[in-house]
Amino acid sequence: MKIAIYGTGAMGSVYAGHFCEAGHEVWAVDPWTAHVEAINASGLQLDGASGNRRIEGIRAVTDFAEVGACDLIVIATKMAGVSPAARAIAQHLTPATITIAIQNGLGAAERIGAFMPVDNALLGVADGFGASLKEPGHAHHNAMNLIRIGEIDGGPSDRVEMLAECWRGAGFRVQAFDDIQRLIWEKFLCNVTYSAACTVFDMTVGELQAHPERWAIALGAMQEAYAIARSKKINLAIGDPVAHVTAFGAQMPNARPSMLLDHKAKRISELDAINGQVPELGRALGIPTPYNDTLVAVLRQREAAFDGGPP
């Protein structure tokens, strides 16, 4: 297959590397020129749970127009990058092109639909990778748990099963789901738990869990999101939400959420798509969200001082 990974940051690099090793024609699309140049010059260095090696053969570009028509496009940007990605790829879609968006937070389907038809668009959730970029052309991931994929509107689908097989062939553990929105919300609870709290307190996931006072704040933020999910009648299947997010974090105690990595690099983060969503949804539903209100206010103040940092 000809596969484009739009947004080849930490997670996108993991996707690109594994698909290339599986024999696919892989194009990496990213605005960070130094990263693109490093991949083209020396290949992609990928370290961590799947082994340490240099992967050659990925074609890296900054402009999707150089890629052209593809069989599969993976939008692996942060949530703020989904709209620009959809705008860029819309004119290059064919009736056979499948697009899948894999982000943390809420709102990917709506952002895609603003620029292109969603008939051939799917959604995905990545769990337990703990990926980061070490330097241009060099990615690392702490674990490699699960990719979950499904139709935007839910229901069984032959193409979802076909796509799942493609990912499995590239070494990923993948499950196809009839209700991807449930999975998005179950991951969202984990993101809300760790993203803002780890960033405010400058802690790894394991350090946060080990600090009773700060862990209580993180769980308080999660419980607010959980109350919203219950109010919206999201069909969660996680039992005890505290056990759910605790087990999620226990898989990668040394990981630093991407929000924390962004702040260390003085970059604007995905705050609005993760913890920032909780107060917004809470106001609409009449649910108080004091933990997230506070965490978001602190981080927005910090981000107001950023100049953007590297892409």
CSV table of C-alpha atoms in Angstrom, one decimal:
chain,number,residue,atom,x,y,z
A,1,MET,CA,0.0,0.0,0.0
A,2,LYS,CA,1.0,3.6,-0.4
A,3,ILE,CA,0.6,5.1,3.0
A,4,ALA,CA,1.0,8.8,4.1
A,5,ILE,CA,1.5,9.6,7.7
A,6,TYR,CA,0.4,13.3,8.1
A,7,GLY,CA,2.1,14.5,11.2
A,8,THR,CA,5.3,12.6,11.8
A,9,GLY,CA,6.0,13.6,15.4
A,10,ALA,CA,6.5,11.0,18.1
A,11,MET,CA,3.6,8.7,17.4
A,12,GLY,CA,3.6,9.4,13.7
A,13,SER,CA,7.2,8.3,13.5
A,14,VAL,CA,6.3,5.0,15.2
A,15,TYR,CA,3.6,4.5,12.6
A,16,ALA,CA,5.9,5.4,9.7
A,17,GLY,CA,8.7,3.2,10.8
A,18,HIS,CA,6.7,0.1,11.3
A,19,PHE,CA,4.7,0.5,8.1
A,20,CYS,CA,8.0,1.0,6.2
A,21,GLU,CA,9.5,-2.1,7.7
A,22,ALA,CA,6.4,-4.1,6.7
A,23,GLY,CA,7.2,-3.2,3.0
A,24,HIS,CA,4.7,-0.4,2.4
A,25,GLU,CA,5.5,2.7,0.4
A,26,VAL,CA,5.5,5.3,3.3
A,27,TRP,CA,5.5,9.1,3.0
A,28,ALA,CA,6.1,11.1,6.1
A,29,VAL,CA,4.5,14.6,6.0
A,30,ASP,CA,5.6,17.1,8.7
A,31,PRO,CA,6.2,20.9,8.9
A,32,TRP,CA,9.4,20.5,10.9
A,33,THR,CA,12.0,20.9,8.2
A,34,ALA,CA,14.9,19.6,10.3
A,35,HIS,CA,13.0,16.4,11.0
A,36,VAL,CA,12.1,15.9,7.4
A,37,GLU,CA,15.7,16.5,6.3
A,38,ALA,CA,17.1,14.1,8.9
A,39,ILE,CA,14.8,11.3,7.8
A,40,ASN,CA,15.7,11.8,4.1
A,41,ALA,CA,19.4,12.0,4.8
A,42,SER,CA,19.9,9.2,7.3
A,43,GLY,CA,16.6,7.4,7.8
A,44,LEU,CA,14.5,7.3,10.9
A,45,GLN,CA,16.1,6.2,14.2
A,46,LEU,CA,13.4,4.4,16.2
A,47,ASP,CA,14.2,3.2,19.7
A,48,GLY,CA,12.3,1.7,22.6
A,49,ALA,CA,9.8,-1.1,23.1
A,50,SER,CA,10.0,-2.4,19.5
A,51,GLY,CA,13.8,-2.4,19.4
A,52,ASN,CA,16.5,0.1,18.5
A,53,ARG,CA,17.3,0.5,14.8
A,54,ARG,CA,17.6,2.9,11.9
A,55,ILE,CA,14.8,2.6,9.3
A,56,GLU,CA,15.6,3.7,5.7
A,57,GLY,CA,13.2,4.1,2.8
A,58,ILE,CA,10.7,6.6,4.3
A,59,ARG,CA,10.1,9.5,2.0
A,60,ALA,CA,9.7,12.7,4.0
A,61,VAL,CA,8.2,16.0,2.8
A,62,THR,CA,6.8,19.2,4.3
A,63,ASP,CA,4.0,19.6,1.7
A,64,PHE,CA,1.4,16.9,1.1
A,65,ALA,CA,1.1,18.0,-2.5
A,66,GLU,CA,4.3,16.1,-3.2
A,67,VAL,CA,2.7,12.9,-2.0
A,68,GLY,CA,-0.4,12.6,-4.3
A,69,ALA,CA,-3.0,9.9,-4.1
A,70,CYS,CA,-2.7,7.3,-1.4
A,71,ASP,CA,-4.4,4.1,-0.3
A,72,LEU,CA,-4.2,5.1,3.3
A,73,ILE,CA,-3.7,8.4,5.1
A,74,VAL,CA,-3.0,8.5,8.8
A,75,ILE,CA,-3.6,11.9,10.4
A,76,ALA,CA,-1.3,11.7,13.4
A,77,THR,CA,-1.1,15.4,14.2
A,78,LYS,CA,-2.2,16.8,17.5
A,79,MET,CA,-5.8,17.8,17.6
A,80,ALA,CA,-5.0,21.4,16.5
A,81,GLY,CA,-3.4,20.0,13.3
A,82,VAL,CA,-6.4,18.0,12.2
A,83,SER,CA,-8.1,20.8,10.4
A,84,PRO,CA,-5.0,21.9,8.4
A,85,ALA,CA,-4.3,18.2,7.6
A,86,ALA,CA,-7.9,17.7,6.3
A,87,ARG,CA,-7.6,20.9,4.2
A,88,ALA,CA,-4.3,19.7,2.7
A,89,ILE,CA,-5.3,16.2,1.8
A,90,ALA,CA,-8.9,16.9,0.6
A,91,GLN,CA,-8.0,17.7,-3.0
A,92,HIS,CA,-5.8,14.5,-3.3
A,93,LEU,CA,-8.4,12.0,-2.1
A,94,THR,CA,-9.6,9.2,-4.4
A,95,PRO,CA,-12.8,7.1,-4.0
A,96,ALA,CA,-10.5,4.3,-2.7
A,97,THR,CA,-8.5,6.4,-0.2
A,98,ILE,CA,-9.1,5.6,3.5
A,99,THR,CA,-8.3,8.2,6.0
A,100,ILE,CA,-7.9,7.5,9.7
A,101,ALA,CA,-7.4,10.2,12.4
A,102,ILE,CA,-5.7,9.1,15.7
A,103,GLN,CA,-5.6,11.9,18.3
A,104,ASN,CA,-5.8,12.5,22.0
A,105,GLY,CA,-8.8,14.5,23.0
A,106,LEU,CA,-12.2,15.2,21.5
A,107,GLY,CA,-13.3,16.7,18.1
A,108,ALA,CA,-11.4,15.0,15.3
A,109,ALA,CA,-14.4,13.9,13.3
A,110,GLU,CA,-15.9,17.4,13.3
A,111,ARG,CA,-12.6,18.9,12.2
A,112,ILE,CA,-12.2,16.5,9.4
A,113,GLY,CA,-15.8,16.9,8.2
A,114,ALA,CA,-15.3,20.7,7.9
A,115,PHE,CA,-13.0,20.2,4.9
A,116,MET,CA,-13.7,16.8,3.3
A,117,PRO,CA,-16.3,14.1,3.1
A,118,VAL,CA,-16.2,11.6,6.0
A,119,ASP,CA,-17.5,8.6,4.0
A,120,ASN,CA,-14.0,7.0,3.9
A,121,ALA,CA,-12.8,8.5,7.2
A,122,LEU,CA,-12.3,6.4,10.3
A,123,LEU,CA,-11.2,7.2,13.9
A,124,GLY,CA,-8.5,5.5,16.0
A,125,VAL,CA,-7.3,5.5,19.5
A,126,ALA,CA,-3.7,4.7,20.5
A,127,ASP,CA,-3.1,3.3,24.0
A,128,GLY,CA,0.1,2.9,25.9
A,129,PHE,CA,2.9,4.0,23.6
A,130,GLY,CA,4.6,6.8,25.6
A,131,ALA,CA,6.3,8.1,22.5
A,132,SER,CA,8.6,11.1,22.2
A,133,LEU,CA,10.9,12.8,19.8
A,134,LYS,CA,14.5,12.9,21.0
A,135,GLU,CA,15.8,15.0,18.2
A,136,PRO,CA,15.2,15.5,14.4
A,137,GLY,CA,14.9,12.0,12.8
A,138,HIS,CA,15.0,10.2,16.2
A,139,ALA,CA,11.8,8.9,18.0
A,140,HIS,CA,11.5,6.7,21.1
A,141,HIS,CA,8.5,4.9,22.6
A,142,ASN,CA,8.3,3.4,26.1
A,143,ALA,CA,5.6,0.7,25.2
A,144,MET,CA,3.5,-0.6,22.4
A,145,ASN,CA,0.1,-1.5,23.7
A,146,LEU,CA,-3.0,-1.2,21.4
A,147,ILE,CA,-4.4,0.6,18.4
A,148,ARG,CA,-8.2,0.7,18.3
A,149,ILE,CA,-10.1,1.7,15.1
A,150,GLY,CA,-13.7,2.1,14.1
A,151,GLU,CA,-16.2,3.9,11.9
A,152,ILE,CA,-17.1,7.5,12.9
A,153,ASP,CA,-20.8,6.6,13.2
A,154,GLY,CA,-20.1,3.1,14.7
A,155,GLY,CA,-21.3,-0.3,13.6
A,156,PRO,CA,-19.4,-3.3,12.1
A,157,SER,CA,-17.4,-2.7,8.9
A,158,ASP,CA,-15.4,-4.8,6.5
A,159,ARG,CA,-13.0,-2.0,5.8
A,160,VAL,CA,-12.3,-1.6,9.4
A,161,GLU,CA,-11.4,-5.3,9.7
A,162,MET,CA,-9.3,-4.9,6.5
A,163,LEU,CA,-7.4,-1.9,7.9
A,164,ALA,CA,-6.9,-3.7,11.2
A,165,GLU,CA,-5.2,-6.5,9.4
A,166,CYS,CA,-2.9,-4.0,7.6
A,167,TRP,CA,-1.8,-2.6,11.0
A,168,ARG,CA,-1.3,-6.0,12.5
A,169,GLY,CA,0.9,-6.9,9.5
A,170,ALA,CA,3.1,-3.9,10.5
A,171,GLY,CA,3.6,-5.3,14.0
A,172,PHE,CA,0.8,-3.4,15.9
A,173,ARG,CA,-1.7,-4.9,18.3
A,174,VAL,CA,-5.0,-3.8,16.8
A,175,GLN,CA,-8.7,-4.2,17.6
A,176,ALA,CA,-11.6,-3.1,15.5
A,177,PHE,CA,-14.6,-1.7,17.5
A,178,ASP,CA,-18.2,-1.1,16.6
A,179,ASP,CA,-18.4,1.9,19.0
A,180,ILE,CA,-15.2,3.9,18.6
A,181,GLN,CA,-16.7,6.9,20.5
A,182,ARG,CA,-16.7,4.7,23.6
A,183,LEU,CA,-13.0,4.0,23.2
A,184,ILE,CA,-12.3,7.7,22.5
A,185,TRP,CA,-13.9,8.6,25.8
A,186,GLU,CA,-12.2,5.9,27.7
A,187,LYS,CA,-8.8,7.2,26.4
A,188,PHE,CA,-10.0,10.7,27.1
A,189,LEU,CA,-10.4,9.9,30.8
A,190,CYS,CA,-6.7,8.8,30.8
A,191,ASN,CA,-5.6,11.9,29.0
A,192,VAL,CA,-7.4,14.1,31.4
A,193,THR,CA,-5.9,12.3,34.4
A,194,TYR,CA,-2.3,12.6,33.3
A,195,SER,CA,-1.8,15.4,30.8
A,196,ALA,CA,-2.5,18.6,32.8
A,197,ALA,CA,-1.4,17.2,36.2
A,198,CYS,CA,2.0,15.8,34.9
A,199,THR,CA,2.5,19.2,33.2
A,200,VAL,CA,1.6,21.4,36.1
A,201,PHE,CA,3.8,19.4,38.5
A,202,ASP,CA,6.5,18.4,36.0
A,203,MET,CA,6.3,14.7,36.7
A,204,THR,CA,6.4,11.4,34.9
A,205,VAL,CA,3.3,9.3,35.0
A,206,GLY,CA,4.8,7.1,37.7
A,207,GLU,CA,6.0,10.0,39.8
A,208,LEU,CA,2.5,11.5,39.7
A,209,GLN,CA,0.9,8.2,40.8
A,210,ALA,CA,3.4,7.9,43.7
A,211,HIS,CA,2.6,11.4,45.1
A,212,PRO,CA,-0.6,11.1,47.1
A,213,GLU,CA,-1.6,14.8,47.1
A,214,ARG,CA,-0.9,15.4,43.4
A,215,TRP,CA,-2.4,12.1,42.4
A,216,ALA,CA,-5.6,13.1,44.2
A,217,ILE,CA,-5.8,16.2,42.0
A,218,ALA,CA,-5.3,14.2,38.9
A,219,LEU,CA,-8.0,11.8,39.9
A,220,GLY,CA,-10.3,14.7,40.7
A,221,ALA,CA,-9.8,16.0,37.2
A,222,MET,CA,-10.7,12.6,35.8
A,223,GLN,CA,-13.8,12.2,38.0
A,224,GLU,CA,-15.1,15.5,36.5
A,225,ALA,CA,-14.7,14.1,33.0
A,226,TYR,CA,-16.3,10.8,34.1
A,227,ALA,CA,-19.3,12.7,35.4
A,228,ILE,CA,-19.7,14.4,32.0
A,229,ALA,CA,-19.4,11.1,30.1
A,230,ARG,CA,-22.1,9.6,32.4
A,231,SER,CA,-24.3,12.6,31.8
A,232,LYS,CA,-23.8,12.3,28.0
A,233,LYS,CA,-24.7,8.6,28.3
A,234,ILE,CA,-21.4,7.5,26.7
A,235,ASN,CA,-21.5,3.7,26.8
A,236,LEU,CA,-18.4,3.3,28.9
A,237,ALA,CA,-17.3,-0.3,29.7
A,238,ILE,CA,-14.5,0.3,32.2
A,239,GLY,CA,-16.1,-0.5,35.6
A,240,ASP,CA,-14.2,1.5,38.2
A,241,PRO,CA,-12.7,4.6,36.5
A,242,VAL,CA,-10.0,5.0,39.1
A,243,ALA,CA,-8.8,1.5,38.4
A,244,HIS,CA,-9.0,2.1,34.7
A,245,VAL,CA,-6.8,5.2,34.6
A,246,THR,CA,-4.4,3.7,37.2
A,247,ALA,CA,-3.8,0.6,35.2
A,248,PHE,CA,-3.3,2.7,32.1
A,249,GLY,CA,-0.6,4.7,33.7
A,250,ALA,CA,1.1,1.7,35.3
A,251,GLN,CA,2.0,0.4,31.8
A,252,MET,CA,4.4,3.3,31.3
A,253,PRO,CA,5.5,4.9,34.6
A,254,ASN,CA,8.5,6.6,33.0
A,255,ALA,CA,6.4,8.3,30.3
A,256,ARG,CA,5.9,12.1,30.1
A,257,PRO,CA,2.7,13.1,28.4
A,258,SER,CA,3.0,15.0,25.2
A,259,MET,CA,1.5,18.1,27.0
A,260,LEU,CA,4.5,18.1,29.4
A,261,LEU,CA,6.9,17.7,26.5
A,262,ASP,CA,5.3,20.6,24.7
A,263,HIS,CA,5.6,22.8,27.7
A,264,LYS,CA,9.3,21.9,28.2
A,265,ALA,CA,9.8,23.0,24.5
A,266,LYS,CA,7.8,26.2,25.0
A,267,ARG,CA,5.2,24.9,22.5
A,268,ILE,CA,1.4,25.4,22.7
A,269,SER,CA,-0.1,22.1,23.7
A,270,GLU,CA,-3.3,20.1,23.2
A,271,LEU,CA,-4.7,21.6,26.4
A,272,ASP,CA,-7.9,22.9,24.7
A,273,ALA,CA,-8.7,19.4,23.3
A,274,ILE,CA,-8.0,17.5,26.5
A,275,ASN,CA,-8.4,19.1,30.0
A,276,GLY,CA,-9.8,22.3,28.4
A,277,GLN,CA,-12.7,20.3,27.1
A,278,VAL,CA,-13.9,19.4,30.6
A,279,PRO,CA,-14.9,22.9,31.8
A,280,GLU,CA,-16.5,23.6,28.4
A,281,LEU,CA,-18.6,20.5,28.5
A,282,GLY,CA,-19.3,20.9,32.2
A,283,ARG,CA,-20.7,24.4,31.7
A,284,ALA,CA,-23.1,23.1,29.0
A,285,LEU,CA,-24.3,20.3,31.3
A,286,GLY,CA,-24.3,22.2,34.6
A,287,ILE,CA,-21.5,20.0,36.1
A,288,PRO,CA,-18.9,21.8,38.2
A,289,THR,CA,-15.3,21.2,37.1
A,290,PRO,CA,-13.1,23.0,39.7
A,291,TYR,CA,-10.1,20.6,39.3
A,292,ASN,CA,-9.9,21.1,35.6
A,293,ASP,CA,-10.7,24.8,35.9
A,294,THR,CA,-7.6,25.3,38.0
A,295,LEU,CA,-5.3,23.1,36.0
A,296,VAL,CA,-6.3,24.7,32.8
A,297,ALA,CA,-6.0,28.2,34.2
A,298,VAL,CA,-2.4,27.5,35.3
A,299,LEU,CA,-1.4,26.0,32.0
A,300,ARG,CA,-3.0,28.7,29.9
A,301,GLN,CA,-1.1,31.3,31.8
A,302,ARG,CA,2.2,29.5,31.0
A,303,GLU,CA,1.3,29.0,27.4
A,304,ALA,CA,0.5,32.8,27.0
A,305,ALA,CA,4.3,33.3,27.5
A,306,PHE,CA,5.4,30.9,24.8
A,307,ASP,CA,6.6,32.1,21.4
A,308,GLY,CA,5.6,28.9,19.7
A,309,GLY,CA,8.8,27.0,20.0
A,310,PRO,CA,9.9,24.4,17.3
A,311,PRO,CA,7.1,22.8,15.3
